[in-house]
Short mmCIF file of C-alpha atoms in Angstrom, two decimals:
data_model
loop_
_atom_site.label_atom_id
_atom_site.label_comp_id
_atom_site.label_asym_id
_atom_site.label_seq_id
_atom_site.Cartn_x
_atom_site.Cartn_y
_atom_site.Cartn_z
CA UNK A 195 111.72 83.56 71.96
CA UNK A 196 110.62 87.13 71.48
CA UNK A 197 107.19 87.60 73.11
CA UNK A 198 105.23 90.78 73.34
CA UNK A 199 102.05 91.11 75.42
CA UNK A 200 99.35 93.72 75.40
CA UNK A 201 97.12 94.58 78.31
CA UNK A 202 95.93 97.55 80.31
CA UNK A 203 99.34 97.60 81.94
CA UNK A 204 99.47 101.33 82.82
CA UNK A 205 96.08 101.40 84.49
CA UNK A 206 96.18 103.03 87.96
CA UNK A 207 94.76 100.04 89.59
CA UNK A 208 96.61 97.51 91.83
CA UNK A 209 95.08 94.41 90.17
CA UNK A 210 95.57 95.53 86.56
CA UNK A 211 99.27 96.33 87.20
CA UNK A 212 99.91 93.10 89.16
CA UNK A 213 98.41 90.85 86.47
CA UNK A 214 100.59 92.57 83.78
CA UNK A 215 103.61 92.05 85.96
CA UNK A 216 102.69 88.42 86.68
CA UNK A 217 102.34 87.26 83.04
CA UNK A 218 105.48 89.11 82.00
CA UNK A 219 107.45 87.69 84.89
CA UNK A 220 106.28 84.15 84.34
CA UNK A 221 107.29 84.32 80.62
CA UNK A 222 110.73 85.79 81.53
CA UNK A 223 111.24 83.00 84.13
CA UNK A 224 110.96 80.51 81.27
CA UNK A 225 113.85 82.29 79.57
CA UNK A 226 111.93 84.25 76.99
CA UNK A 227 112.59 87.88 75.84
CA UNK A 228 109.21 89.12 77.10
CA UNK A 229 108.01 92.67 77.26
CA UNK A 230 104.72 94.54 77.50
CA UNK A 231 103.83 96.57 74.50
CA UNK A 232 103.79 100.13 75.85
CA UNK A 233 100.28 100.96 74.56
CA UNK A 234 98.82 104.12 75.99
CA UNK A 235 95.71 105.24 74.10
CA UNK A 236 94.01 108.58 74.73
CA UNK A 237 91.31 107.05 76.81
CA UNK A 238 93.57 105.50 79.45
CA UNK A 239 94.43 107.57 82.53
CA UNK A 240 97.50 109.67 82.52
CA UNK A 241 100.24 109.93 85.11
CA UNK A 242 99.84 113.58 86.01
CA UNK A 243 96.61 115.04 87.32
CA UNK A 244 95.21 118.14 85.66
CA UNK A 245 94.93 120.54 88.58
CA UNK A 246 93.36 123.25 86.34
CA UNK A 247 90.47 121.18 85.01
CA UNK A 248 86.91 121.99 86.04
CA UNK A 249 83.67 120.34 84.82
CA UNK A 250 81.09 121.94 82.52
CA UNK A 251 79.03 124.53 84.43
CA UNK A 252 82.12 126.01 86.14
CA UNK A 253 83.16 128.20 83.22
CA UNK A 254 83.28 131.37 85.20
CA UNK A 255 86.68 132.14 86.68
CA UNK A 256 85.43 132.51 90.27
CA UNK A 257 83.46 129.21 90.02
CA UNK A 258 86.47 127.43 88.53
CA UNK A 259 88.73 128.72 91.35
CA UNK A 260 86.19 127.60 94.01
CA UNK A 261 86.00 124.11 92.38
CA UNK A 262 89.74 123.78 92.43
CA UNK A 263 90.12 124.88 95.99
CA UNK A 264 87.45 122.34 97.07
CA UNK A 265 88.98 119.49 94.95
CA UNK A 266 92.68 120.24 95.60
CA UNK A 267 93.11 117.89 98.61
CA UNK A 268 91.56 115.01 96.59
CA UNK A 269 93.64 115.84 93.55
CA UNK A 270 96.93 115.92 95.53
CA UNK A 271 96.09 112.58 97.15
CA UNK A 272 95.20 111.02 93.76
CA UNK A 273 98.47 112.27 92.37
CA UNK A 274 100.31 110.55 95.25
CA UNK A 275 98.40 107.39 94.52
CA UNK A 276 99.39 107.42 90.88
CA UNK A 277 102.98 108.20 91.70
CA UNK A 278 103.13 105.09 93.95
CA UNK A 279 101.78 102.97 91.18
CA UNK A 280 104.10 104.59 88.66
CA UNK A 281 107.11 103.76 90.79
CA UNK A 282 106.09 100.12 90.87
CA UNK A 283 105.55 100.06 87.16
CA UNK A 284 108.97 101.55 86.38
CA UNK A 285 110.72 99.13 88.74
CA UNK A 286 108.99 95.86 87.76
CA UNK A 287 107.43 95.99 84.32
CA UNK A 288 109.54 95.77 81.18
CA UNK A 289 108.00 97.57 78.30
CA UNK A 290 108.93 98.15 74.65
CA UNK A 291 111.18 100.98 73.77
CA UNK A 292 108.42 102.51 71.50
CA UNK A 293 105.37 103.94 73.10
CA UNK A 294 102.17 103.53 71.04
CA UNK A 295 99.06 105.76 71.31
CA UNK A 296 96.69 104.21 68.77
CA UNK A 297 96.12 101.12 66.65
CA UNK A 298 97.36 103.22 63.75
CA UNK A 299 100.77 103.63 65.48
CA UNK A 300 100.87 99.85 66.13
CA UNK A 301 100.14 99.05 62.42
CA UNK A 302 102.68 101.55 61.12
CA UNK A 303 105.51 100.41 63.33
CA UNK A 304 104.59 97.08 65.01
CA UNK A 305 106.75 95.65 67.74
CA UNK A 306 108.88 92.72 66.51
CA UNK A 307 107.82 89.42 68.06
CA UNK A 308 107.51 85.70 67.35
CA UNK A 309 104.46 85.57 69.57
CA UNK A 310 101.87 88.15 70.56
CA UNK A 311 99.76 87.57 73.61
CA UNK A 312 96.65 89.67 74.38
CA UNK A 313 95.79 89.68 78.08
CA UNK A 314 94.95 89.38 80.76
CA UNK A 315 92.31 91.39 82.63
CA UNK A 316 89.29 93.19 81.17
CA UNK A 317 90.80 93.88 77.74
CA UNK A 318 87.61 92.79 75.92
CA UNK A 319 85.10 94.50 78.24
CA UNK A 320 83.03 96.36 75.63
CA UNK A 321 81.49 98.58 78.36
CA UNK A 322 84.97 100.24 78.27
CA UNK A 323 86.71 101.70 75.25
CA UNK A 324 89.49 99.09 75.32
CA UNK A 325 86.99 96.38 74.53
CA UNK A 326 86.24 98.22 71.26
CA UNK A 327 89.92 98.84 70.37
CA UNK A 328 91.39 96.55 67.69
CA UNK A 329 94.80 96.80 69.45
CA UNK A 330 93.62 94.50 72.18
CA UNK A 331 92.63 91.89 69.54
CA UNK A 332 96.14 91.99 68.08
CA UNK A 333 95.11 93.48 64.80
CA UNK A 334 98.68 94.54 63.93
CA UNK A 335 102.10 93.18 63.06
CA UNK A 336 103.11 89.80 61.54
CA UNK A 337 104.39 87.44 64.22
CA UNK A 338 104.33 83.67 63.85
CA UNK A 339 101.46 83.35 66.27
CA UNK A 340 98.72 85.41 68.08
CA UNK A 341 96.90 84.21 71.14
CA UNK A 342 94.95 85.58 74.14
CA UNK A 343 95.78 84.59 77.68
CA UNK A 344 93.11 84.87 80.37
CA UNK A 345 91.33 87.63 78.49
CA UNK A 346 88.11 88.84 80.11
CA UNK A 347 84.85 90.11 78.67
CA UNK A 348 84.01 90.98 82.29
CA UNK A 349 80.26 90.87 81.58
CA UNK A 350 77.78 88.22 80.54
CA UNK A 351 77.28 89.71 77.11
CA UNK A 352 78.85 92.05 74.63
CA UNK A 353 77.57 95.62 74.54
CA UNK A 354 74.83 96.02 71.89
CA UNK A 355 76.28 97.13 68.53
CA UNK A 356 79.77 95.79 69.27
CA UNK A 357 79.07 92.17 68.28
CA UNK A 358 80.29 92.35 64.69
CA UNK A 359 83.41 94.26 65.65
CA UNK A 360 84.40 91.69 68.30
CA UNK A 361 83.53 88.75 66.01
CA UNK A 362 85.76 90.15 63.23
CA UNK A 363 88.64 91.02 65.53
CA UNK A 364 88.69 87.61 67.26
CA UNK A 365 89.61 86.11 63.85
CA UNK A 366 93.09 87.56 64.27
CA UNK A 367 93.82 84.96 67.04
CA UNK A 368 95.23 81.48 66.54
CA UNK A 369 94.09 80.42 69.98
CA UNK A 370 91.81 81.93 72.60
CA UNK A 371 91.96 81.46 76.25
CA UNK A 372 89.72 83.26 78.75
CA UNK A 373 89.64 83.92 82.51
CA UNK A 374 85.95 83.34 83.07
CA UNK A 375 83.63 80.52 82.00
CA UNK A 376 80.82 82.93 81.17
CA UNK A 377 83.00 84.12 78.30
CA UNK A 378 82.82 80.70 76.64
CA UNK A 379 79.19 81.38 75.82
CA UNK A 380 80.03 84.73 74.30
CA UNK A 381 82.70 82.99 72.10
CA UNK A 382 80.20 80.21 71.11
CA UNK A 383 77.62 82.78 70.11
CA UNK A 384 80.28 84.45 67.86
CA UNK A 385 81.35 81.15 66.38
CA UNK A 386 84.56 80.61 68.31
CA UNK A 387 85.96 78.22 70.94
CA UNK A 388 88.23 78.91 73.86
CA UNK A 389 89.81 77.50 76.89
CA UNK A 390 89.67 78.59 80.51
CA UNK A 391 93.01 79.43 82.23
CA UNK A 392 93.85 81.10 85.51
CA UNK A 393 94.56 84.81 85.92
CA UNK A 394 98.29 85.52 85.55
CA UNK A 395 98.68 86.27 89.28
CA UNK A 396 98.20 82.60 89.97
CA UNK A 397 101.12 81.65 87.66
CA UNK A 398 103.53 82.93 90.32
CA UNK A 399 103.88 81.00 93.59
CA UNK A 400 102.99 82.36 97.03
CA UNK A 401 106.68 82.28 97.75
CA UNK A 402 107.34 84.49 94.75
CA UNK A 403 104.74 86.99 95.92
CA UNK A 404 106.39 87.00 99.32
CA UNK A 405 109.14 89.23 97.91
CA UNK A 406 106.58 92.05 98.13
CA UNK A 407 105.94 91.48 101.73
CA UNK A 408 107.94 94.56 102.65
CA UNK A 409 105.53 96.27 105.01
CA UNK A 410 104.83 95.01 108.56
CA UNK A 411 101.16 94.68 109.18
CA UNK A 412 101.37 92.01 111.92
CA UNK A 413 101.15 94.46 114.83
CA UNK A 414 97.35 94.34 115.03
CA UNK A 415 94.45 92.33 113.80
CA UNK A 416 92.50 93.91 110.99
CA UNK A 417 89.74 93.28 108.47
CA UNK A 418 90.86 94.60 105.04
CA UNK A 419 88.36 96.16 102.58
CA UNK A 420 89.26 96.63 98.92
CA UNK A 421 86.53 98.79 97.46
CA UNK A 422 86.23 100.53 94.17
CA UNK A 423 82.81 102.16 94.52
CA UNK A 424 82.46 105.67 95.94
CA UNK A 425 79.62 104.99 98.29
CA UNK A 426 80.78 101.65 99.64
CA UNK A 427 77.72 101.37 101.92
CA UNK A 428 77.48 97.54 101.78
CA UNK A 429 81.09 96.97 102.36
CA UNK A 430 81.20 99.56 105.17
CA UNK A 431 78.43 97.93 107.19
CA UNK A 432 79.79 94.43 106.66
CA UNK A 433 83.35 95.49 107.62
CA UNK A 434 82.24 97.17 110.80
CA UNK A 435 80.14 94.18 111.89
CA UNK A 436 82.83 91.66 111.10
CA UNK A 437 85.52 93.75 112.79
CA UNK A 438 83.34 93.77 115.92
CA UNK A 439 82.82 90.05 115.80
CA UNK A 440 86.52 89.35 115.32
CA UNK A 441 87.81 92.05 117.68
CA UNK A 442 89.72 93.57 114.79
CA UNK A 443 90.44 97.00 113.28
CA UNK A 444 89.23 97.96 109.80
CA UNK A 445 91.82 98.76 107.18
CA UNK A 446 90.89 100.09 103.74
CA UNK A 447 92.60 100.06 100.37
CA UNK A 448 90.78 102.28 97.95
CA UNK A 449 91.19 105.22 95.59
CA UNK A 450 89.10 107.10 98.25
CA UNK A 451 89.41 107.71 101.98
CA UNK A 452 86.84 105.64 103.83
CA UNK A 453 85.28 107.16 106.98
CA UNK A 454 84.47 103.81 108.39
CA UNK A 455 88.14 102.56 108.41
CA UNK A 456 90.62 102.83 111.23
CA UNK A 457 93.40 103.15 108.56
CA UNK A 458 93.10 104.13 104.96
CA UNK A 459 95.66 103.10 102.42
CA UNK A 460 95.09 105.26 99.33
CA UNK A 461 98.51 106.20 97.99
CA UNK A 462 100.19 102.81 98.27
CA UNK A 463 101.97 100.74 95.63
CA UNK A 464 100.94 97.20 94.56
CA UNK A 465 103.55 95.53 96.81
CA UNK A 466 101.92 97.11 99.85
CA UNK A 467 98.55 95.91 98.59
CA UNK A 468 99.87 92.30 98.48
CA UNK A 469 101.30 92.73 101.98
CA UNK A 470 98.01 93.99 103.34
CA UNK A 471 96.05 91.02 102.02
CA UNK A 472 98.65 88.50 103.25
CA UNK A 473 98.37 89.70 106.89
CA UNK A 474 94.65 90.33 107.05
CA UNK A 475 92.30 88.39 109.20
CA UNK A 476 89.69 88.63 106.47
CA UNK A 477 89.31 90.48 103.17
CA UNK A 478 86.07 92.02 101.99
CA UNK A 479 86.21 93.30 98.36
CA UNK A 480 84.32 93.86 95.11
CA UNK A 481 87.46 93.24 93.12
CA UNK A 482 88.62 90.16 91.22
CA UNK A 483 92.19 90.56 92.33
CA UNK A 484 91.28 91.21 95.95
CA UNK A 485 89.68 87.75 95.81
CA UNK A 486 92.56 86.22 93.78
CA UNK A 487 95.28 87.20 96.28
CA UNK A 488 93.05 86.07 99.17
CA UNK A 489 93.08 82.66 97.48
CA UNK A 490 96.83 82.67 96.96
CA UNK A 491 97.47 83.43 100.63
CA UNK A 492 94.55 81.36 101.85
CA UNK A 493 93.05 84.32 103.73
CA UNK A 494 89.28 84.11 104.55
CA UNK A 495 87.36 86.57 102.32
CA UNK A 496 83.95 87.80 101.20
CA UNK A 497 82.76 89.37 97.99
CA UNK A 498 80.21 92.07 97.71
CA UNK A 499 78.43 92.83 94.46
CA UNK A 500 79.43 95.95 92.64
CA UNK A 501 76.74 98.44 91.76
CA UNK A 502 78.31 99.07 88.30
CA UNK A 503 77.30 95.51 87.36
CA UNK A 504 80.86 94.13 86.86
CA UNK A 505 80.23 91.05 88.98
CA UNK A 506 80.56 88.21 86.48
CA UNK A 507 84.27 87.84 87.05
CA UNK A 508 83.95 87.32 90.74
CA UNK A 509 80.85 85.04 90.49
CA UNK A 510 82.58 82.77 88.02
CA UNK A 511 85.61 82.53 90.30
CA UNK A 512 83.59 81.69 93.34
CA UNK A 513 81.41 79.25 91.56
CA UNK A 514 84.38 77.38 90.08
CA UNK A 515 85.93 76.83 93.51
CA UNK A 516 82.67 76.07 95.33
CA UNK A 517 82.68 79.27 97.29
CA UNK A 518 79.36 80.90 96.26
CA UNK A 519 78.44 81.37 99.92
CA UNK A 520 81.28 83.90 100.12
CA UNK A 521 79.15 86.35 97.99
CA UNK A 522 77.31 88.28 100.58
CA UNK A 523 75.20 91.41 101.28
CA UNK A 524 74.75 93.62 104.29
CA UNK A 525 71.91 91.35 105.33
CA UNK A 526 74.12 88.29 105.68
CA UNK A 527 73.74 87.02 109.32
CA UNK A 528 76.59 87.06 111.78
CA UNK A 529 76.89 83.21 111.86
CA UNK A 530 77.78 83.18 108.20
CA UNK A 531 80.31 86.04 108.57
CA UNK A 532 82.18 84.01 111.12
CA UNK A 533 82.25 80.83 108.89
CA UNK A 534 85.78 79.93 107.94
CA UNK A 535 87.02 78.54 104.56
CA UNK A 536 88.46 75.02 104.27
CA UNK A 537 91.21 75.74 101.77
CA UNK A 538 92.78 72.31 101.22
CA UNK A 539 90.44 71.06 98.44
CA UNK A 540 90.36 74.52 96.84
CA UNK A 541 94.12 74.82 96.78
CA UNK A 542 94.34 71.35 95.18
CA UNK A 543 91.86 72.38 92.40
CA UNK A 544 93.71 75.70 91.94
CA UNK A 545 97.01 73.76 91.56
CA UNK A 546 95.51 71.70 88.79
CA UNK A 547 94.15 74.69 87.04
CA UNK A 548 97.61 76.40 87.27
CA UNK A 549 99.22 73.31 85.79
CA UNK A 550 96.71 73.30 82.86
CA UNK A 551 97.32 77.03 82.29
CA UNK A 552 101.05 76.66 82.21
CA UNK A 553 100.66 73.72 79.80
CA UNK A 554 98.50 75.90 77.50
CA UNK A 555 101.14 78.60 77.42
CA UNK A 556 103.94 76.06 76.79
CA UNK A 557 101.93 74.57 73.97
CA UNK A 558 101.35 77.95 72.34
CA UNK A 559 105.05 78.88 72.65
CA UNK A 560 106.02 75.65 71.01
CA UNK A 561 103.61 76.26 68.14
CA UNK A 562 105.15 79.67 67.59
CA UNK A 563 108.72 78.39 67.16
#
């Protein structure tokens, strides 16, 4: 069957790229002709950094030049980070021959498919532009069937003023599945029903992900932080405390260099990210996929709330698997930081969730035939 998926596949973010890879790879493993629609709207980050850009207020040539000099080391590092992600993307993610830059492009020349799948990740987060883009609600083409897989609103409510748009666009879908239970209430308020399925990274086995274990991080013990916020004060204090308690180093994966870390991994590809989680003594993150891969590899982990408010995804995941005590702050006492996770019942529940999710996909594929 010809299946085309749409997601934020070219985002310069390890989790976003890995979930795009996972859904695509799982569908291909079933024997389907699956590709990601190469959708790159203007608001998505581009591959190459603009080394000549300067913010408003730096319009004078001397000020512009000073700004570029100060920012040049960061820009070069960011370019290396994007290059590492781009190499992974080109190697592992099959995309359509045609690149699309707008919903208008998709409507004029839609990719041929028997089944369209929207998802996964934060494609319906209306705090971002993609959540208000009809492309991510499959408002194009004429396939036999349109569904979402593990789509995420990422927040507890839709941004004010976007409700009618989302309600209208959801009508394009023949079946809706979400990644978080909090999204079911959003659907209900809009007059829709949905099912909960696992994020695509869970569709692939631990043994499958082991092919990415190409970097040797077993030489020393380390606590790994995966932090998306620039200040990172909570994670920094927790990581240093936990490393001291566990006699470990601190490693950091982040778009930014972290002064508290013994080693910083900024310009690494998603396969190195997977390796780092697998071999960590503990993972501290404010990222859904940092938590997801910790579950896959049964690595003890903690989650710290994000200051931008995008915490619903992690809270839902922790609550579902009875792990709410892993949501911590810098005030969490040492005795709780040293508490281990008993993974056996969690892994069994996760196995059941994966089976249900695979059944959902099989059912939708059969209905599209």
